[in-house]
mmCIF file of C-alpha atoms and ligand atoms in Angstrom:
data_model
loop_
_atom_site.group_PDB
_atom_site.id
_atom_site.type_symbol
_atom_site.label_atom_id
_atom_site.label_comp_id
_atom_site.label_asym_id
_atom_site.label_seq_id
_atom_site.Cartn_x
_atom_site.Cartn_y
_atom_site.Cartn_z
ATOM 1 C CA MET A 13 -21.937 1.341 -17.973
ATOM 2 C CA SER A 14 -19.002 3.123 -16.371
ATOM 3 C CA LEU A 15 -16.749 1.366 -13.892
ATOM 4 C CA PHE A 16 -13.937 2.740 -11.764
ATOM 5 C CA VAL A 17 -11.352 0.070 -10.875
ATOM 6 C CA SER A 18 -8.293 0.777 -8.737
ATOM 7 C CA PHE A 19 -5.251 -1.503 -8.628
ATOM 8 C CA GLU A 20 -3.536 -1.572 -5.252
ATOM 9 C CA GLY A 21 -0.701 -3.403 -3.557
ATOM 10 C CA GLY A 22 2.865 -3.097 -2.347
ATOM 11 C CA GLU A 23 6.041 -2.592 -4.367
ATOM 12 C CA GLY A 24 6.721 -5.255 -6.984
ATOM 13 C CA CYS A 25 3.281 -6.871 -6.718
ATOM 14 C CA GLY A 26 2.869 -6.818 -10.505
ATOM 15 C CA LYS A 27 -0.279 -4.702 -10.623
ATOM 16 C CA SER A 28 0.992 -2.386 -13.373
ATOM 17 C CA THR A 29 1.874 -5.324 -15.649
ATOM 18 C CA ILE A 30 -1.495 -6.972 -15.021
ATOM 19 C CA LEU A 31 -3.292 -3.679 -15.663
ATOM 20 C CA LYS A 32 -1.813 -3.476 -19.170
ATOM 21 C CA LEU A 33 -2.601 -7.125 -19.968
ATOM 22 C CA LEU A 34 -6.196 -6.747 -18.781
ATOM 23 C CA ALA A 35 -6.641 -3.545 -20.746
ATOM 24 C CA ALA A 36 -5.607 -5.274 -23.983
ATOM 25 C CA LYS A 37 -8.052 -8.090 -23.309
ATOM 26 C CA LEU A 38 -11.000 -5.843 -22.404
ATOM 27 C CA GLU A 39 -10.330 -3.551 -25.356
ATOM 28 C CA LYS A 40 -10.530 -6.546 -27.706
ATOM 29 C CA GLU A 41 -13.932 -7.285 -26.214
ATOM 30 C CA GLY A 42 -15.051 -3.790 -27.223
ATOM 31 C CA TYR A 43 -15.035 -1.962 -23.874
ATOM 32 C CA GLY A 44 -14.104 1.730 -23.826
ATOM 33 C CA LEU A 45 -11.155 2.027 -21.477
ATOM 34 C CA VAL A 46 -9.057 4.693 -19.834
ATOM 35 C CA LEU A 47 -5.729 3.606 -18.329
ATOM 36 C CA THR A 48 -4.165 5.856 -15.782
ATOM 37 C CA ARG A 49 -2.022 5.995 -12.658
ATOM 38 C CA GLU A 50 -1.417 7.836 -9.399
ATOM 39 C CA PRO A 51 0.336 9.934 -8.490
ATOM 40 C CA GLY A 52 0.047 11.473 -11.937
ATOM 41 C CA GLY A 53 -2.262 10.825 -14.854
ATOM 42 C CA THR A 54 -2.385 14.419 -16.158
ATOM 43 C CA PRO A 55 0.417 16.940 -16.838
ATOM 44 C CA ILE A 56 -0.170 18.939 -13.624
ATOM 45 C CA ALA A 57 -0.530 15.782 -11.549
ATOM 46 C CA GLU A 58 2.646 14.330 -13.126
ATOM 47 C CA GLN A 59 4.531 17.467 -12.093
ATOM 48 C CA ILE A 60 3.333 16.951 -8.529
ATOM 49 C CA ARG A 61 4.433 13.300 -8.837
ATOM 50 C CA ASN A 62 7.962 14.385 -9.685
ATOM 51 C CA VAL A 63 8.150 16.451 -6.498
ATOM 52 C CA ILE A 64 6.797 13.633 -4.321
ATOM 53 C CA LEU A 65 8.986 10.857 -5.685
ATOM 54 C CA ASP A 66 12.224 12.818 -6.148
ATOM 55 C CA LYS A 67 14.940 10.939 -4.251
ATOM 56 C CA ALA A 68 16.507 14.277 -3.313
ATOM 57 C CA ASN A 69 13.459 15.291 -1.232
ATOM 58 C CA THR A 70 14.521 13.436 1.895
ATOM 59 C CA LYS A 71 13.210 16.255 4.109
ATOM 60 C CA MET A 72 9.593 15.911 3.018
ATOM 61 C CA ASP A 73 7.221 16.005 5.965
ATOM 62 C CA PRO A 74 4.603 13.179 6.034
ATOM 63 C CA ARG A 75 1.688 15.631 5.989
ATOM 64 C CA THR A 76 3.217 17.487 3.059
ATOM 65 C CA GLU A 77 3.524 14.152 1.298
ATOM 66 C CA ALA A 78 -0.135 13.296 2.031
ATOM 67 C CA LEU A 79 -1.314 16.719 0.843
ATOM 68 C CA LEU A 80 0.653 16.448 -2.397
ATOM 69 C CA TYR A 81 -0.820 13.025 -3.167
ATOM 70 C CA ALA A 82 -4.278 14.462 -2.523
ATOM 71 C CA ALA A 83 -3.564 17.502 -4.720
ATOM 72 C CA SER A 84 -2.408 15.269 -7.540
ATOM 73 C CA ARG A 85 -5.533 13.104 -7.038
ATOM 74 C CA ARG A 86 -7.851 16.116 -7.251
ATOM 75 C CA GLN A 87 -6.393 17.260 -10.560
ATOM 76 C CA HIS A 88 -6.518 13.702 -11.890
ATOM 77 C CA LEU A 89 -10.194 13.325 -10.977
ATOM 78 C CA VAL A 90 -11.190 16.656 -12.497
ATOM 79 C CA GLU A 91 -9.273 16.315 -15.734
ATOM 80 C CA LYS A 92 -9.418 12.608 -16.397
ATOM 81 C CA ILE A 93 -11.368 10.245 -14.137
ATOM 82 C CA TRP A 94 -14.687 12.074 -13.752
ATOM 83 C CA PRO A 95 -14.958 12.917 -17.486
ATOM 84 C CA ALA A 96 -14.174 9.307 -18.441
ATOM 85 C CA LEU A 97 -16.783 7.919 -16.042
ATOM 86 C CA LYS A 98 -19.332 10.386 -17.408
ATOM 87 C CA GLU A 99 -18.661 9.005 -20.880
ATOM 88 C CA GLY A 100 -19.392 5.482 -19.630
ATOM 89 C CA LYS A 101 -15.793 4.285 -19.789
ATOM 90 C CA ILE A 102 -14.048 1.688 -17.663
ATOM 91 C CA VAL A 103 -11.250 3.462 -15.788
ATOM 92 C CA LEU A 104 -8.317 1.261 -14.766
ATOM 93 C CA CYS A 105 -6.268 3.230 -12.274
ATOM 94 C CA ASP A 106 -2.858 2.121 -10.987
ATOM 95 C CA ARG A 107 -3.193 3.165 -7.312
ATOM 96 C CA PHE A 108 -5.751 5.596 -5.871
ATOM 97 C CA LEU A 109 -7.022 6.762 -2.474
ATOM 98 C CA ASP A 110 -6.239 3.482 -0.674
ATOM 99 C CA SER A 111 -2.528 3.954 -1.333
ATOM 100 C CA SER A 112 -2.719 7.181 0.667
ATOM 101 C CA LEU A 113 -4.583 5.402 3.467
ATOM 102 C CA ALA A 114 -2.012 2.584 3.567
ATOM 103 C CA TYR A 115 1.234 4.511 2.963
ATOM 104 C CA GLN A 116 0.550 7.867 4.613
ATOM 105 C CA GLY A 117 -2.239 6.787 6.985
ATOM 106 C CA VAL A 118 -0.625 3.654 8.382
ATOM 107 C CA ALA A 119 3.023 3.315 7.298
ATOM 108 C CA ARG A 120 3.776 7.012 7.916
ATOM 109 C CA GLY A 121 1.551 6.939 11.001
ATOM 110 C CA LEU A 122 -0.808 9.815 10.161
ATOM 111 C CA GLY A 123 -3.920 7.683 10.812
ATOM 112 C CA ILE A 124 -6.350 6.206 8.291
ATOM 113 C CA ASP A 125 -9.277 8.425 9.289
ATOM 114 C CA GLU A 126 -7.180 11.568 9.321
ATOM 115 C CA VAL A 127 -5.913 10.893 5.797
ATOM 116 C CA LEU A 128 -9.373 9.811 4.615
ATOM 117 C CA ASN A 129 -10.995 12.991 5.901
ATOM 118 C CA MET A 130 -8.292 15.150 4.363
ATOM 119 C CA ASN A 131 -8.813 13.365 1.043
ATOM 120 C CA TYR A 132 -12.561 14.054 1.061
ATOM 121 C CA PHE A 133 -11.740 17.674 0.238
ATOM 122 C CA ALA A 134 -9.937 16.446 -2.882
ATOM 123 C CA THR A 135 -12.196 13.598 -3.964
ATOM 124 C CA GLU A 136 -15.651 14.804 -2.879
ATOM 125 C CA LYS A 137 -16.056 11.235 -1.631
ATOM 126 C CA THR A 138 -15.458 9.496 -4.940
ATOM 127 C CA PHE A 139 -14.449 5.884 -4.283
ATOM 128 C CA PRO A 140 -13.559 3.175 -6.797
ATOM 129 C CA ASP A 141 -16.388 0.738 -7.610
ATOM 130 C CA LEU A 142 -13.870 -2.086 -7.389
ATOM 131 C CA THR A 143 -10.440 -2.265 -5.764
ATOM 132 C CA LEU A 144 -8.162 -5.140 -6.718
ATOM 133 C CA LEU A 145 -5.574 -5.779 -4.021
ATOM 134 C CA PHE A 146 -2.531 -7.606 -5.405
ATOM 135 C CA ASP A 147 -1.372 -9.198 -2.216
ATOM 136 C CA LEU A 148 2.256 -10.237 -1.875
ATOM 137 C CA GLN A 149 4.872 -10.678 0.855
ATOM 138 C CA PRO A 150 7.011 -7.517 0.747
ATOM 139 C CA GLU A 151 10.215 -9.612 0.720
ATOM 140 C CA ILE A 152 9.169 -11.126 -2.614
ATOM 141 C CA GLY A 153 8.020 -7.793 -4.039
ATOM 142 C CA LEU A 154 11.283 -6.042 -3.221
ATOM 143 C CA GLU A 155 13.235 -8.972 -4.667
ATOM 144 C CA ARG A 156 11.277 -8.666 -7.912
ATOM 145 C CA ILE A 157 12.089 -4.944 -8.102
ATOM 146 C CA ALA A 158 15.786 -5.620 -7.521
ATOM 147 C CA GLU A 159 15.749 -8.120 -10.405
ATOM 148 C CA ASN A 160 13.957 -5.746 -12.765
ATOM 149 C CA ALA A 161 16.625 -3.330 -13.963
ATOM 150 C CA ASN A 162 14.121 -1.383 -16.109
ATOM 151 C CA ARG A 163 12.070 -0.158 -13.203
ATOM 152 C CA GLU A 164 13.081 3.184 -11.724
ATOM 153 C CA VAL A 165 13.616 3.119 -7.966
ATOM 154 C CA ASN A 166 11.745 5.933 -6.198
ATOM 155 C CA ARG A 167 11.843 7.567 -2.768
ATOM 156 C CA LEU A 168 9.246 5.209 -1.288
ATOM 157 C CA ASP A 169 10.931 2.064 -2.621
ATOM 158 C CA LEU A 170 13.932 3.024 -0.522
ATOM 159 C CA GLU A 171 12.022 2.586 2.747
ATOM 160 C CA LYS A 172 12.923 -0.314 5.033
ATOM 161 C CA LEU A 173 11.247 -3.723 4.906
ATOM 162 C CA SER A 174 9.268 -2.926 8.084
ATOM 163 C CA PHE A 175 7.663 0.023 6.262
ATOM 164 C CA HIS A 176 6.519 -2.249 3.424
ATOM 165 C CA ALA A 177 5.243 -4.839 5.915
ATOM 166 C CA LYS A 178 3.088 -2.109 7.482
ATOM 167 C CA VAL A 179 1.760 -1.202 4.044
ATOM 168 C CA ARG A 180 0.698 -4.807 3.463
ATOM 169 C CA ASP A 181 -1.067 -5.070 6.837
ATOM 170 C CA ALA A 182 -2.760 -1.745 6.139
ATOM 171 C CA PHE A 183 -4.165 -2.987 2.842
ATOM 172 C CA HIS A 184 -5.581 -6.030 4.649
ATOM 173 C CA GLU A 185 -7.233 -3.736 7.168
ATOM 174 C CA LEU A 186 -8.674 -1.620 4.349
ATOM 175 C CA ALA A 187 -9.957 -4.755 2.592
ATOM 176 C CA ARG A 188 -11.909 -5.602 5.750
ATOM 177 C CA ARG A 189 -13.179 -2.062 6.185
ATOM 178 C CA PHE A 190 -14.230 -1.626 2.558
ATOM 179 C CA ALA A 191 -15.214 -5.257 1.941
ATOM 180 C CA ASN A 192 -17.957 -4.253 -0.509
ATOM 181 C CA ARG A 193 -15.476 -2.996 -3.110
ATOM 182 C CA TYR A 194 -12.312 -5.028 -2.337
ATOM 183 C CA VAL A 195 -11.185 -8.239 -4.010
ATOM 184 C CA ILE A 196 -7.913 -9.730 -2.729
ATOM 185 C CA ILE A 197 -5.778 -11.437 -5.359
ATOM 186 C CA ASP A 198 -2.866 -13.688 -4.427
ATOM 187 C CA ALA A 199 -0.065 -12.062 -6.425
ATOM 188 C CA SER A 200 2.565 -14.694 -5.639
ATOM 189 C CA ARG A 201 1.276 -16.869 -8.518
ATOM 190 C CA SER A 202 2.213 -16.751 -12.216
ATOM 191 C CA ILE A 203 1.274 -13.673 -14.252
ATOM 192 C CA GLU A 204 -1.307 -15.742 -16.161
ATOM 193 C CA GLU A 205 -3.028 -16.889 -12.973
ATOM 194 C CA VAL A 206 -3.024 -13.432 -11.428
ATOM 195 C CA GLU A 207 -4.367 -11.906 -14.642
ATOM 196 C CA ALA A 208 -7.157 -14.506 -14.812
ATOM 197 C CA ALA A 209 -8.218 -13.770 -11.232
ATOM 198 C CA ALA A 210 -8.258 -10.019 -11.854
ATOM 199 C CA TYR A 211 -10.178 -10.480 -15.113
ATOM 200 C CA GLN A 212 -12.786 -12.585 -13.363
ATOM 201 C CA ALA A 213 -13.237 -9.972 -10.612
ATOM 202 C CA ILE A 214 -13.827 -7.216 -13.178
ATOM 203 C CA LYS A 215 -16.252 -9.311 -15.237
ATOM 204 C CA GLU A 216 -18.203 -10.246 -12.107
ATOM 205 C CA ARG A 217 -18.467 -6.585 -11.136
ATOM 206 C CA LEU A 218 -19.590 -5.642 -14.664
ATOM 207 C CA ALA A 219 -22.297 -8.332 -14.568
ATOM 208 C CA ARG A 220 -23.846 -6.958 -11.376
HETATM 209 P P1 TYD B 9 5.302 4.160 -8.616
HETATM 210 O O1 TYD B 9 6.616 4.304 -9.290
HETATM 211 O O2 TYD B 9 4.090 4.484 -9.411
HETATM 212 O O3 TYD B 9 5.290 2.753 -7.951
HETATM 213 P P2 TYD B 9 4.399 1.466 -8.024
HETATM 214 O O4 TYD B 9 4.840 0.741 -9.258
HETATM 215 O O5 TYD B 9 4.753 0.768 -6.768
HETATM 216 O O6 TYD B 9 2.958 1.879 -8.069
HETATM 217 O O7 TYD B 9 5.376 5.036 -7.298
HETATM 218 C C1 TYD B 9 4.303 5.355 -6.560
HETATM 219 C C2 TYD B 9 4.732 5.381 -5.108
HETATM 220 O O8 TYD B 9 3.910 6.281 -4.388
HETATM 221 C C3 TYD B 9 4.598 4.031 -4.442
HETATM 222 O O9 TYD B 9 5.700 3.810 -3.611
HETATM 223 C C4 TYD B 9 3.374 4.193 -3.570
HETATM 224 C C5 TYD B 9 3.341 5.638 -3.265
HETATM 225 N N1 TYD B 9 2.020 6.238 -3.026
HETATM 226 C C6 TYD B 9 1.697 6.726 -1.766
HETATM 227 O O10 TYD B 9 2.507 6.645 -0.830
HETATM 228 N N2 TYD B 9 0.499 7.342 -1.563
HETATM 229 C C7 TYD B 9 -0.421 7.482 -2.568
HETATM 230 O O11 TYD B 9 -1.508 8.049 -2.363
HETATM 231 C C8 TYD B 9 -0.081 6.972 -3.870
HETATM 232 C C9 TYD B 9 -1.050 7.111 -5.004
HETATM 233 C C10 TYD B 9 1.149 6.350 -4.046
#
């Protein structure tokens, strides 16, 4: 049985770390997995990622930004996500459509429905089966990033705290709107606890 799981949340919420830990665990159990991320995931999409996240691109218009994320998403779906789902794999994707709805739709002020409708052209209405929201106060997330010298700082990390607070509120709004696929995970706890909660959510969805 295929399953499409997206990992969402603000900066420093730990979702990428948890994704890798979960993948190792599920692989041991014999599941066929594909790990991927947005923006990026394929060579063309990674090239688009470099343009979007380049710190030098301070002049990027919000709609340009939204269109580039959608372009990268389209290529990622065609080359990687759709084929994997067809093969019955579990796809674990670090960010997907909801990041566009939260960051471009709400934090950049383009509107959730506007960004959603624009994305339909790219996604042909593909949604994740399950979206794990790693919920964390932005103050704590940004502190974690500052402490982690290995993590590259990108153009969106450099936004003000109020921007990241909007992103968090937006994800809560999306969790209410798409309650059938959202599971909210309190990401302020230890890695072990957060991983266990995410694991349980995936296993419950697989058992349905
Ligand atoms: P990345 O380095 O992958 O950060 P993170 O570890 O936080 O996932 O950078 C991705 C950035 O792009 C992140 O700031 C969120 C942003 N983003 C959007 O604004 N819209 C989108 O559609 C996606 C997929 C990401």
